[in-house]
Each structure stands twice: as structure tokens, then as C-alpha cells.
Short mmCIF file of C-alpha atoms in Angstrom, two decimals:
data_model
loop_
_atom_site.label_atom_id
_atom_site.label_comp_id
_atom_site.label_asym_id
_atom_site.label_seq_id
_atom_site.Cartn_x
_atom_site.Cartn_y
_atom_site.Cartn_z
CA MET A 1 3.52 -7.71 45.12
CA THR A 2 2.13 -8.32 42.07
CA ASP A 3 3.75 -8.54 38.62
CA ASP A 4 1.93 -5.02 37.78
CA GLN A 5 3.25 -3.49 40.69
CA ALA A 6 6.83 -4.81 40.23
CA ILE A 7 7.32 -2.26 37.19
CA PHE A 8 7.01 0.69 39.31
CA GLN A 9 10.26 0.55 41.48
CA ASN A 10 12.00 4.15 40.76
CA GLU A 11 10.73 7.80 41.20
CA HIS A 12 9.51 8.13 37.56
CA ASP A 13 7.54 5.20 37.53
CA LYS A 14 6.01 6.17 40.99
CA GLN A 15 4.49 9.26 39.29
CA LEU A 16 2.32 7.01 37.07
CA LEU A 17 0.76 5.79 40.22
CA SER A 18 -0.09 9.25 41.29
CA ASP A 19 -3.35 10.85 40.24
CA SER A 20 -1.79 12.46 37.39
CA GLY A 21 -0.64 9.31 35.78
CA THR A 22 -3.41 8.73 33.60
CA LYS A 23 -2.70 12.08 31.88
CA LEU A 24 1.05 11.40 31.58
CA LEU A 25 0.30 8.16 29.93
CA SER A 26 -2.39 9.34 27.68
CA GLU A 27 -0.09 12.29 26.65
CA ARG A 28 2.69 9.54 25.83
CA LEU A 29 0.40 7.41 23.70
CA LYS A 30 -0.54 10.80 21.71
CA GLN A 31 3.07 11.28 21.15
CA THR A 32 3.30 7.59 19.63
CA VAL A 33 0.23 8.39 17.43
CA VAL A 34 1.66 11.56 16.09
CA ALA A 35 4.83 9.94 15.38
CA ILE A 36 3.26 7.23 13.26
CA LYS A 37 1.10 9.73 11.46
CA ASP A 38 4.06 12.10 10.57
CA PHE A 39 6.08 9.08 9.20
CA ALA A 40 2.82 7.95 7.24
CA ALA A 41 2.52 11.45 5.63
CA PHE A 42 6.51 11.57 4.84
CA LEU A 43 6.01 8.45 3.08
CA ARG A 44 2.84 9.40 1.25
CA ARG A 45 4.57 12.49 -0.05
CA LYS A 46 7.70 10.64 -0.99
CA SER A 47 5.52 8.24 -2.94
CA THR A 48 3.91 10.87 -4.73
CA VAL A 49 7.39 12.62 -5.70
CA GLU A 50 8.49 9.12 -6.75
CA ASP A 51 5.46 8.51 -8.92
CA GLU A 52 5.44 12.33 -10.44
CA SER A 53 9.36 11.63 -11.05
CA TYR A 54 8.55 8.37 -12.87
CA LYS A 55 6.08 9.89 -15.15
CA ALA A 56 8.25 12.63 -15.99
CA MET A 57 11.09 10.63 -16.92
CA GLN A 58 9.02 8.53 -19.08
CA ARG A 59 7.91 11.67 -20.78
CA THR A 60 11.45 12.76 -21.21
CA THR A 61 12.41 9.45 -22.62
CA ARG A 62 9.65 9.20 -25.13
CA LEU A 63 10.43 12.75 -26.35
CA TYR A 64 13.97 11.72 -27.02
CA ALA A 65 12.71 8.61 -28.61
CA GLU A 66 10.55 10.37 -30.92
CA SER A 67 13.51 12.70 -32.00
CA LEU A 68 15.74 9.57 -32.91
CA LYS A 69 12.90 9.12 -35.56
CA SER A 70 13.42 12.36 -37.30
CA ASP A 71 15.16 12.26 -40.71
CA GLN A 72 17.38 15.06 -39.48
CA SER A 73 18.94 12.86 -36.71
CA ARG A 74 21.59 10.34 -36.88
CA GLN A 75 20.58 7.24 -38.56
CA GLY A 76 21.78 3.67 -39.20
CA ASP A 77 22.94 1.53 -36.15
CA TYR A 78 23.15 4.90 -33.81
CA VAL A 79 19.59 4.58 -33.78
CA ALA A 80 19.19 0.83 -32.90
CA ILE A 81 22.03 1.31 -30.25
CA VAL A 82 20.45 4.47 -28.47
CA SER A 83 17.11 2.98 -28.65
CA HIS A 84 18.30 -0.02 -26.59
CA SER A 85 19.88 2.25 -24.18
CA LEU A 86 16.74 3.86 -23.86
CA ASP A 87 15.09 0.61 -22.71
CA LEU A 88 17.83 0.09 -20.21
CA ASP A 89 17.23 3.58 -19.04
CA ASP A 90 13.32 2.71 -18.92
CA ALA A 91 14.01 -0.37 -16.86
CA ALA A 92 15.66 1.73 -14.32
CA THR A 93 12.93 4.24 -14.39
CA GLN A 94 10.43 1.56 -13.86
CA ALA A 95 12.01 1.17 -10.25
CA HIS A 96 10.62 4.51 -9.48
CA GLN A 97 7.05 3.14 -9.99
CA THR A 98 7.55 0.07 -8.02
CA PHE A 99 9.19 2.10 -5.16
CA ALA A 100 6.22 4.55 -5.11
CA LYS A 101 3.67 1.97 -4.89
CA SER A 102 5.70 -0.10 -2.20
CA LEU A 103 6.03 3.53 -0.09
CA PHE A 104 2.24 4.05 -0.47
CA GLU A 105 1.33 0.42 0.83
CA VAL A 106 3.69 1.06 3.99
CA ALA A 107 2.14 4.63 4.41
CA THR A 108 -1.60 3.06 4.51
CA ASP A 109 -0.55 0.32 6.85
CA LEU A 110 1.09 3.03 9.10
CA ALA A 111 -2.14 4.97 8.96
CA GLU A 112 -4.45 2.28 9.75
CA THR A 113 -2.10 1.37 12.75
CA ALA A 114 -2.14 5.12 13.88
CA LYS A 115 -6.11 4.92 13.89
CA GLU A 116 -6.08 1.53 15.98
CA VAL A 117 -3.62 3.14 18.41
CA GLU A 118 -5.95 6.16 18.86
CA ARG A 119 -8.86 4.21 19.50
CA SER A 120 -7.25 1.92 21.97
CA ARG A 121 -5.75 4.88 23.75
CA LYS A 122 -9.31 6.54 23.73
CA ALA A 123 -10.84 3.48 25.25
CA TRP A 124 -8.18 2.99 27.71
CA LYS A 125 -8.42 6.62 28.92
CA GLU A 126 -12.15 6.33 29.36
CA LYS A 127 -11.74 3.19 31.30
CA ALA A 128 -8.95 4.54 33.64
CA GLN A 129 -10.87 7.83 34.09
CA ARG A 130 -14.00 6.01 35.25
CA GLN A 131 -12.11 3.99 37.86
CA ASP A 132 -10.29 7.29 39.06
CA LYS A 133 -13.80 8.89 39.22
CA HIS A 134 -15.32 6.12 41.03
CA VAL A 135 -12.83 6.45 44.01
CA LEU A 136 -13.03 10.26 44.07
CA ASP A 137 -16.69 10.33 44.38
CA LEU A 138 -16.38 7.59 47.13
CA GLU A 139 -13.79 9.77 48.82
CA ALA A 140 -16.02 13.06 48.43
CA GLN A 141 -18.62 10.99 50.35
CA ARG A 142 -16.35 10.02 52.67
CA GLU A 143 -15.25 13.66 53.53
CA LYS A 144 -18.89 14.67 53.59
CA ALA A 145 -19.35 11.99 56.20
CA ILE A 146 -16.41 13.11 58.40
CA GLN A 147 -18.00 16.38 58.45
CA LYS A 148 -21.24 15.08 59.42
CA TYR A 149 -19.77 12.83 62.22
CA THR A 150 -17.67 15.80 63.44
CA SER A 151 -20.69 17.84 63.67
CA ALA A 152 -22.70 15.23 65.24
CA THR A 153 -20.04 14.49 68.01
CA GLU A 154 -19.93 18.23 68.78
CA GLU A 155 -23.70 18.23 68.94
CA LEU A 156 -23.52 15.28 71.33
CA GLU A 157 -21.12 17.01 73.53
CA LYS A 158 -23.31 19.92 73.88
CA LEU A 159 -26.28 17.84 74.82
CA LYS A 160 -24.17 15.82 77.57
CA SER A 161 -23.47 19.29 79.29
CA GLU A 162 -27.02 20.36 79.51
CA GLU A 163 -29.00 19.23 82.21
CA GLY A 164 -32.47 18.04 82.26
CA GLN A 165 -32.34 15.76 79.22
CA ASN A 166 -35.50 14.42 78.25
CA ARG A 167 -36.48 10.95 77.07
CA ARG A 168 -37.40 12.57 73.53
CA THR A 169 -33.93 14.03 73.38
CA GLY A 170 -32.20 10.37 74.02
CA PHE A 171 -34.45 9.04 71.38
CA SER A 172 -32.99 11.81 69.04
CA PHE A 173 -29.39 10.96 69.90
CA LYS A 174 -29.95 7.27 69.13
CA SER A 175 -31.28 7.98 65.78
CA LYS A 176 -28.19 9.88 64.92
CA ALA A 177 -25.78 7.56 66.35
CA GLY A 178 -27.43 4.99 63.76
CA ASN A 179 -26.60 7.68 60.99
CA HIS A 180 -23.02 7.96 62.23
CA MET A 181 -22.65 4.26 61.68
CA ASP A 182 -23.57 4.63 58.02
CA ASP A 183 -21.17 7.40 57.67
CA LEU A 184 -18.38 5.23 59.06
CA SER A 185 -18.98 2.53 56.53
CA LYS A 186 -18.82 5.10 53.62
CA GLN A 187 -15.38 6.22 55.03
CA GLU A 188 -14.28 2.31 55.11
CA ALA A 189 -15.54 1.79 51.52
CA ALA A 190 -13.74 4.79 50.11
CA GLN A 191 -10.74 3.49 51.93
CA ALA A 192 -11.12 -0.02 50.67
CA GLN A 193 -11.81 1.29 47.00
CA ARG A 194 -8.57 3.52 47.04
CA SER A 195 -6.33 0.44 48.31
CA GLU A 196 -7.94 -1.34 45.60
CA LEU A 197 -7.05 1.20 43.04
CA MET A 198 -3.72 1.84 44.09
CA LEU A 199 -2.59 -1.86 44.55
CA SER A 200 -4.46 -3.29 41.65
CA LEU A 201 -6.59 -1.52 39.18
CA ARG A 202 -4.17 1.37 38.38
CA PRO A 203 -1.02 -0.78 37.95
CA GLN A 204 -3.01 -2.95 35.65
CA SER A 205 -4.28 0.29 33.98
CA ILE A 206 -0.90 1.48 33.60
CA ALA A 207 0.82 -1.69 32.29
CA GLU A 208 -2.00 -1.80 29.50
CA ALA A 209 -1.07 1.67 28.36
CA GLN A 210 2.64 0.74 28.39
CA LYS A 211 1.93 -2.24 26.40
CA LEU A 212 -0.13 -0.21 23.79
CA ALA A 213 2.79 2.33 23.58
CA GLN A 214 5.25 -0.36 23.11
CA GLU A 215 3.23 -2.15 20.40
CA GLY A 216 2.96 1.26 18.72
CA ASP A 217 6.33 2.11 18.83
CA SER A 218 7.45 -1.37 17.97
CA THR A 219 5.22 -1.23 14.69
CA LEU A 220 6.70 2.05 13.59
CA LYS A 221 10.33 0.81 14.19
CA LEU A 222 9.47 -2.30 11.64
CA GLN A 223 8.01 -0.02 9.30
CA MET A 224 10.99 2.36 9.25
CA LEU A 225 13.16 -0.71 8.72
CA LYS A 226 11.10 -1.73 6.05
CA PHE A 227 11.26 1.67 4.60
CA ALA A 228 15.30 1.21 4.53
CA ARG A 229 15.04 -2.27 2.79
CA LEU A 230 12.56 -0.90 0.12
CA TYR A 231 15.11 1.98 -0.35
CA GLU A 232 17.97 -0.17 -0.75
CA SER A 233 16.01 -2.40 -3.13
CA PHE A 234 15.10 0.30 -5.46
CA LEU A 235 18.68 1.77 -5.58
CA LEU A 236 19.97 -1.76 -6.12
CA SER A 237 17.23 -2.43 -9.01
CA GLN A 238 18.32 0.81 -10.57
CA CYS A 239 22.04 -0.22 -10.73
CA MET A 240 21.21 -3.76 -11.87
CA ALA A 241 19.25 -2.25 -14.62
CA ILE A 242 21.84 -0.10 -16.18
CA SER A 243 24.89 -2.17 -14.88
CA PRO A 244 23.68 -6.01 -14.79
CA THR A 245 25.96 -8.83 -13.93
CA ASP A 246 26.78 -9.41 -17.51
CA GLN A 247 28.61 -6.21 -18.39
CA SER A 248 28.08 -6.97 -22.33
CA GLN A 249 24.45 -5.92 -21.63
CA SER A 250 25.27 -2.62 -19.44
CA LEU A 251 24.37 0.73 -20.28
CA ARG A 252 27.97 1.74 -21.00
CA SER A 253 28.68 -1.38 -22.86
CA THR A 254 25.83 -0.61 -24.89
CA LEU A 255 26.66 3.01 -25.70
CA ASN A 256 30.39 2.03 -26.34
CA LEU A 257 29.02 0.22 -29.57
CA ILE A 258 28.38 3.69 -31.31
CA ASP A 259 30.48 4.29 -34.31
CA ASP A 260 32.44 7.37 -33.73
CA SER A 261 34.95 6.83 -36.84
CA GLY A 262 33.34 9.58 -38.64
CA ASN A 263 32.20 7.31 -41.54
CA VAL A 264 29.97 9.79 -43.08
CA GLY A 265 29.36 7.60 -46.16
CA ALA A 266 27.96 4.81 -44.17
CA SER A 267 25.49 7.15 -42.28
CA ALA A 268 24.39 8.92 -45.45
CA SER A 269 23.74 5.72 -47.45
CA SER A 270 21.86 4.27 -44.48
CA SER A 271 19.76 7.62 -44.49
CA HIS A 272 19.31 7.26 -48.00
CA SER A 273 18.19 3.91 -48.07
CA LEU A 274 15.57 4.59 -45.54
CA VAL A 275 14.06 7.41 -47.07
CA ASN A 276 14.07 5.55 -50.45
CA ASN A 277 12.67 2.58 -48.84
CA ASP A 278 9.15 1.76 -50.34
CA GLN A 279 8.39 -0.25 -47.16
CA LEU A 280 9.14 2.78 -45.00
CA ALA A 281 6.15 2.57 -42.02
CA ARG A 282 3.86 5.66 -42.71
CA PRO A 283 2.34 7.16 -39.36
CA SER A 284 -0.88 5.34 -40.32
CA ASP A 285 0.97 2.00 -40.22
CA ARG A 286 2.40 2.32 -36.89
CA ILE A 287 2.13 -0.68 -34.40
CA PHE A 288 3.14 1.32 -31.31
CA GLY A 289 1.49 4.29 -30.18
CA SER A 290 -1.60 3.63 -32.34
CA SER A 291 -5.20 3.01 -31.32
CA LEU A 292 -6.34 -0.79 -31.03
CA ALA A 293 -9.22 -0.06 -33.47
CA LYS A 294 -6.78 1.24 -35.94
CA ILE A 295 -4.36 -1.70 -35.62
CA LEU A 296 -7.09 -4.27 -35.76
CA ALA A 297 -8.72 -2.47 -39.04
CA ARG A 298 -5.34 -2.32 -40.53
CA GLU A 299 -4.52 -5.95 -40.02
CA ASP A 300 -8.06 -7.07 -40.39
CA ARG A 301 -7.46 -9.50 -37.21
CA VAL A 302 -9.07 -9.99 -33.91
CA ILE A 303 -5.62 -10.20 -32.37
CA PRO A 304 -2.74 -8.07 -33.15
CA ALA A 305 -0.33 -9.97 -34.84
CA CYS A 306 2.45 -8.73 -32.79
CA VAL A 307 0.63 -9.61 -29.59
CA GLU A 308 -0.03 -12.99 -30.91
CA GLN A 309 3.49 -13.70 -32.22
CA CYS A 310 4.94 -12.61 -28.83
CA ILE A 311 2.83 -15.02 -26.70
CA GLU A 312 3.38 -17.78 -28.98
CA LEU A 313 7.11 -17.41 -28.92
CA ILE A 314 7.18 -16.93 -25.06
CA GLU A 315 4.82 -19.68 -24.22
CA GLY A 316 7.10 -22.04 -26.72
CA HIS A 317 10.66 -21.07 -25.25
CA GLY A 318 10.11 -19.06 -22.21
CA LEU A 319 7.19 -20.05 -20.16
CA THR A 320 9.29 -21.32 -17.33
CA THR A 321 12.10 -18.62 -17.80
CA GLU A 322 12.45 -16.82 -14.27
CA GLY A 323 11.49 -13.56 -14.00
CA VAL A 324 9.83 -13.58 -17.48
CA PRO A 325 7.75 -10.38 -17.60
CA LEU A 326 10.29 -8.10 -16.24
CA ALA A 327 13.47 -7.79 -18.28
CA SER A 328 14.30 -4.85 -20.76
CA LEU A 329 14.29 -5.33 -24.24
CA ASP A 330 17.51 -6.83 -26.05
CA SER A 331 17.19 -5.76 -29.58
CA GLN A 332 19.84 -8.10 -30.79
CA VAL A 333 18.25 -11.27 -29.56
CA ILE A 334 14.61 -11.09 -30.21
CA GLN A 335 13.94 -14.59 -29.26
CA ASP A 336 15.04 -14.25 -25.78
CA PRO A 337 11.65 -14.53 -23.64
CA HIS A 338 12.54 -11.49 -21.66
CA SER A 339 12.80 -9.35 -24.74
CA LEU A 340 9.67 -10.71 -26.18
CA CYS A 341 8.05 -9.71 -22.72
CA SER A 342 9.41 -6.16 -23.24
CA VAL A 343 7.93 -5.99 -26.78
CA LEU A 344 4.70 -7.24 -25.47
CA LYS A 345 4.34 -4.94 -22.46
CA LEU A 346 5.52 -1.78 -24.57
CA PHE A 347 2.72 -2.74 -27.21
CA PHE A 348 0.04 -2.46 -24.42
CA ARG A 349 1.68 0.47 -22.72
CA GLU A 350 2.03 2.55 -26.07
CA LEU A 351 -1.75 2.12 -26.91
CA SER A 352 -3.14 5.50 -27.55
CA GLU A 353 -5.78 4.71 -24.86
CA PRO A 354 -5.45 1.79 -22.43
CA LEU A 355 -6.73 -1.61 -23.17
CA ILE A 356 -9.35 -0.97 -20.29
CA PRO A 357 -10.72 2.17 -21.77
CA ASN A 358 -10.68 5.31 -19.43
CA GLN A 359 -14.34 5.45 -19.37
CA ARG A 360 -14.64 1.98 -17.92
CA TYR A 361 -11.72 2.57 -15.46
CA ASN A 362 -13.96 3.51 -12.35
CA GLU A 363 -16.00 0.17 -12.48
CA PHE A 364 -12.90 -1.92 -12.28
CA VAL A 365 -11.34 0.23 -9.56
CA GLU A 366 -14.71 0.17 -7.62
CA ALA A 367 -14.91 -3.73 -7.89
CA SER A 368 -11.30 -3.94 -6.51
CA ARG A 369 -12.44 -2.33 -3.41
CA ILE A 370 -14.87 -5.01 -2.52
CA PRO A 371 -13.25 -7.20 0.27
CA ASP A 372 -15.15 -10.29 -0.51
CA GLU A 373 -13.35 -12.12 -3.34
CA PRO A 374 -16.47 -14.10 -4.65
CA ARG A 375 -18.35 -10.65 -4.99
CA ARG A 376 -15.26 -8.89 -6.30
CA ARG A 377 -14.81 -11.66 -8.95
CA ILE A 378 -18.30 -11.46 -9.79
CA ARG A 379 -18.27 -7.56 -10.11
CA LEU A 380 -15.20 -7.94 -12.22
CA HIS A 381 -16.68 -10.55 -14.36
CA GLN A 382 -19.73 -8.06 -15.28
CA ALA A 383 -17.11 -5.15 -15.98
CA VAL A 384 -15.27 -7.38 -18.37
CA ASN A 385 -18.36 -8.31 -20.18
CA GLU A 386 -19.36 -4.90 -20.78
CA LEU A 387 -16.11 -4.03 -22.45
CA PRO A 388 -16.02 -3.22 -26.11
CA ASP A 389 -15.84 -6.21 -28.40
CA GLU A 390 -11.89 -5.59 -29.40
CA SER A 391 -10.88 -4.76 -26.03
CA TYR A 392 -12.88 -7.95 -24.38
CA ALA A 393 -11.10 -10.30 -27.47
CA LEU A 394 -7.48 -9.02 -26.56
CA LEU A 395 -7.96 -8.94 -22.86
CA ARG A 396 -9.16 -12.67 -22.91
CA TYR A 397 -6.30 -13.54 -24.89
CA LEU A 398 -3.82 -11.69 -22.72
CA PHE A 399 -5.02 -13.09 -19.50
CA LEU A 400 -5.02 -16.61 -20.78
CA HIS A 401 -1.65 -16.20 -21.18
CA LEU A 402 -0.92 -14.55 -17.96
CA HIS A 403 -2.79 -17.27 -16.18
CA ARG A 404 -0.52 -19.93 -17.73
CA ILE A 405 2.67 -18.00 -16.54
CA HIS A 406 1.09 -18.00 -13.17
CA GLN A 407 0.71 -21.86 -13.24
CA ASN A 408 4.23 -22.06 -14.09
CA ARG A 409 5.13 -19.85 -10.96
CA SER A 410 7.28 -22.32 -9.20
CA LEU A 411 9.70 -22.30 -12.17
CA ASN A 412 9.36 -18.62 -13.47
CA LEU A 413 8.68 -17.28 -9.86
CA MET A 414 5.90 -14.83 -11.50
CA SER A 415 2.79 -15.26 -9.21
CA ALA A 416 -0.45 -13.65 -9.93
CA ALA A 417 0.48 -10.94 -7.45
CA ASN A 418 3.94 -10.22 -9.09
CA LEU A 419 2.17 -10.05 -12.55
CA ALA A 420 -0.48 -7.84 -11.21
CA ILE A 421 2.13 -5.44 -10.22
CA VAL A 422 3.88 -5.32 -13.63
CA TRP A 423 0.62 -5.18 -15.64
CA GLY A 424 -1.86 -2.90 -13.43
CA PRO A 425 -0.73 0.20 -14.66
CA THR A 426 -0.04 -0.95 -18.19
CA LEU A 427 -3.67 -2.39 -18.66
CA LEU A 428 -5.49 0.38 -16.82
CA GLY A 429 -3.32 3.48 -17.46
CA ASP A 430 -1.31 5.92 -15.28
CA HIS A 431 -3.52 7.28 -12.68
CA SER A 432 -3.02 8.49 -9.25
CA VAL A 433 -0.53 6.61 -7.04
CA GLU A 434 -3.40 5.70 -4.74
CA ASP A 435 -4.94 3.82 -7.27
CA MET A 436 -1.99 1.56 -7.88
CA PRO A 437 -2.83 -1.14 -5.17
CA LEU A 438 -6.65 -1.35 -6.65
CA GLN A 439 -5.23 -1.59 -10.06
CA SER A 440 -2.94 -4.66 -8.89
CA ILE A 441 -5.91 -6.22 -7.10
CA VAL A 442 -8.03 -5.87 -10.58
CA VAL A 443 -5.35 -7.87 -12.42
CA GLU A 444 -4.58 -10.29 -9.90
CA THR A 445 -8.18 -11.25 -9.13
CA ILE A 446 -8.77 -11.60 -13.10
CA ILE A 447 -5.51 -13.73 -13.36
CA LEU A 448 -6.75 -16.01 -10.63
CA ASN A 449 -10.38 -16.59 -11.83
CA CYS A 450 -9.37 -16.35 -15.34
CA LEU A 451 -11.11 -19.65 -16.24
CA LEU A 452 -14.41 -18.44 -14.56
CA ILE A 453 -14.28 -15.20 -16.05
CA PHE A 454 -13.25 -16.27 -19.41
CA GLU A 455 -13.75 -19.65 -20.90
CA GLU A 456 -10.47 -21.45 -22.01
CA ASP A 457 -10.39 -22.38 -25.72
CA THR A 458 -7.75 -24.00 -28.01
CA GLU A 459 -8.65 -21.27 -30.31
CA PRO A 460 -6.54 -18.23 -29.58
CA VAL A 461 -9.12 -15.48 -30.59
CA ALA A 462 -12.26 -17.04 -29.28
CA LEU A 463 -14.59 -14.71 -27.97
CA ARG A 464 -17.85 -14.67 -25.80
CA ASP A 465 -21.07 -16.06 -27.43
CA ASP A 466 -22.46 -12.26 -27.58
CA HIS A 467 -19.49 -10.94 -29.37
CA PHE A 468 -19.05 -10.60 -33.17
#
């Protein structure tokens, strides 16, 4: 007994050895494909919902933050405390975006698995059907040969019973006898082929199909377990954002700082001083939420002062700090590297148009689709060079900074891939969730090839030869 035959010892498995076995296993493989496709579709829809939820919550937070700036709202420390609580809320909200991206990646992997299993199923079915058809054709020839042999035998008996057989008749009988031998050989060939099919070919074919189904089912189970881990991580990151280990930085502790003593005088005094402050920022003087061109024109600089100061402080005090670009803003400790990184990200996220302009978006995304890394780098290099002057200068300054963070990844745990997840939507803008992996590829490729795309210079605002 062969190893393949050893798996067919019960009545259910013996059905697989029958002529209907190929159909039964093909249907079982279809069930695996459908199960994988259904779960992938579920994850894709959930990813879309999470992404839409993230955008809706960001809009809600932004509207509330704007309302805090109103003269009609309570002023003083209240604004600073609530603004900081919104930073904690934003950190929790960011988890939705990360979760959506991870779900989309799992869904994409599952969709590819479904395609591969379906291709393998079709190839296996065609092979099994060819084997079955070959045996059936031989058996059809055998049946035809048996009929001919039976007919010839009857004719021979008839001839023997007749008298006066001539030599010509005997010659005819000898010729037919030779044909009978050919018919018998066809019967033997059909029987041999049927034996080979049942003892070798079909057990091997069924074993291949069962292995294919097992691989598909195992992949589906692993991705389901991955989904469970991602879900746990998503919920945990939300909890840690609003209630970290250091409870003094929790959302509850922050909001507990609000003065509810009813000291109207302090509030009125604070409001009066804000209204009469000659240095109160006018709408045209905004740093956050303005266009890059307006900020540069107002400051008469190539790199905005906010960006330059944040990066200088980060590289001076926190380049090796773990998780540098991830934490939320702590308004009371502005030299905390995590807080500085939050300010830096907020500046780029609040630009009226992404640093990589919308009209150039497709060039970068299409370049990210190129599988060959050198060709992808060259295409992105060309796209970067075609950016407006002010965008190029700031992009170069930022990516040289991100490259230095990547170089210290063994200490800060922020590799190019991790940085790309954080900075992709920030630099290219919020588009469809399907583009999120492509945005990450853009940022990661530029970080890893930063010194090839941009020439490193000791001057922070050095530009291309053909700019300015």
C-alpha cells in the first residue's frame, strides 16, 4: 500500500476514489476560495469604515478646537487644558487610521491567496479530468472491442455449423481472428490503465487537492488570528493614548486640571488681556492651517521657523529617544522630543495643501507601484525634482531629518518603514484607504535613498542647483 493510498481507509474517503471524487474535491476547494474571499471582503469593508471614522473624528475635533479660539468661549488655562486633551484624543483617533491600514493589507494578502488557490484548483481539476478522460476513452474502446469480439464469435460458430466451407471462407476467418487479438489487447490496456488510475494516479491527485485545501484553510486561519491581534493592539493603543502608564498624563488627569472654582475675575482678566494684546495673532499670521507659500512669504525664509526649530531641538536632544515621531503633544514640556515631534507633524498635517501638492499626487503614487526598487527610486527622484521650489526645499530638509532618525533606529526603534506609516498621509494628504500602502512606499523609498535623491549639505536650507 502506498502512502497516498493510506489516507483512504474509511467510507467517506473511499468516495473520493470513485469517479465522482474529482467533482467532490473541486467543490471543497471552491468552498475554501469563497471563505477566503468573504473574509477579505469583510476586512476591506471594515478598513473603509475605520478610515471614514478616523476622518470624521478628525473633522469633529478640528471644529471643536476652532470653537475654543472664539472670544465667546471660556479663555485662560481652560483653553490650554482642553487643547491638550484634544491632543490625547487625536492620538487615540490615530489608532483608527493605523488599524484601517493594517486591515487593508491583510485583505489584500487574502485576495492574492484566493486567486492563487483558485488558479491551483483549476490546474488540479484539469489534470484530474484528463486522467479520468483517458481511462474512460480506453474503457469505451474496450466495450466496443468486446462487442466486436462477441459478434465475431457468434459469426464463427455459425460458419462452423455450415457445411462446405471453402478455402476463401477459412482465409476470412483467419483475418478476423487477427482482429480479435487486437481487441483483446485493447481490453488489457484499458484494465491496466484503470488499475493505475485507482492505485496510483487518483490517490496522488486527491492527496494534492487535500494538501491545497489544507494550505488555503491554514492561511485563512492565520490571517484571522492576525486580525484578532491587530484588533487587540488597536484597542490597547487607544487605551494607552488616553490612559498611559504615567497617570499624570492621562485624559482624566488633564481634564481634572480645569478650574471649576467659578473665579470670574481671573477668566475676565484673561479674556481682557487677550483682546487687548497687541501681539495677538491675526488670521493672516497663522502658522498652523495656512499655506506654505504664505508662511514663507511672511517669514521671508526658505524653511519655516517652526520646522527648523523643532528639528534642531529633536536632533539635539531626542534623536535616540524611543518612538520619537509617535507621541502626542505635551504642552507643558515643550522640549520633550515627543512633544516636538507632535508639533512638527501638526504643522505639516495642518497645511492648507499637503507638502506634496495634490496635482503631483498621482506621479508619486504611480511611481510607488513599480516593483523594481532602482526604477522606483529613479521615478520618485524625477517626481521630487519637478516639485515647486518651496515644496522641494522643505521636503529635502524634512527627509534629511527623517533619514537621520532612521540611522538611529537601533535606539529609537523608528525604521524607515515605521516612519513611512506615520508620515505618508501627512505629506501626501488623506486620500482613499487603498492608497495608504502606496503612500508608505513613497516615503520609505525616499528615506532609504535620501542621499541619492537629495545631496546632503551642512547648510539646512541648501537647494538644488536649478532652484532659486
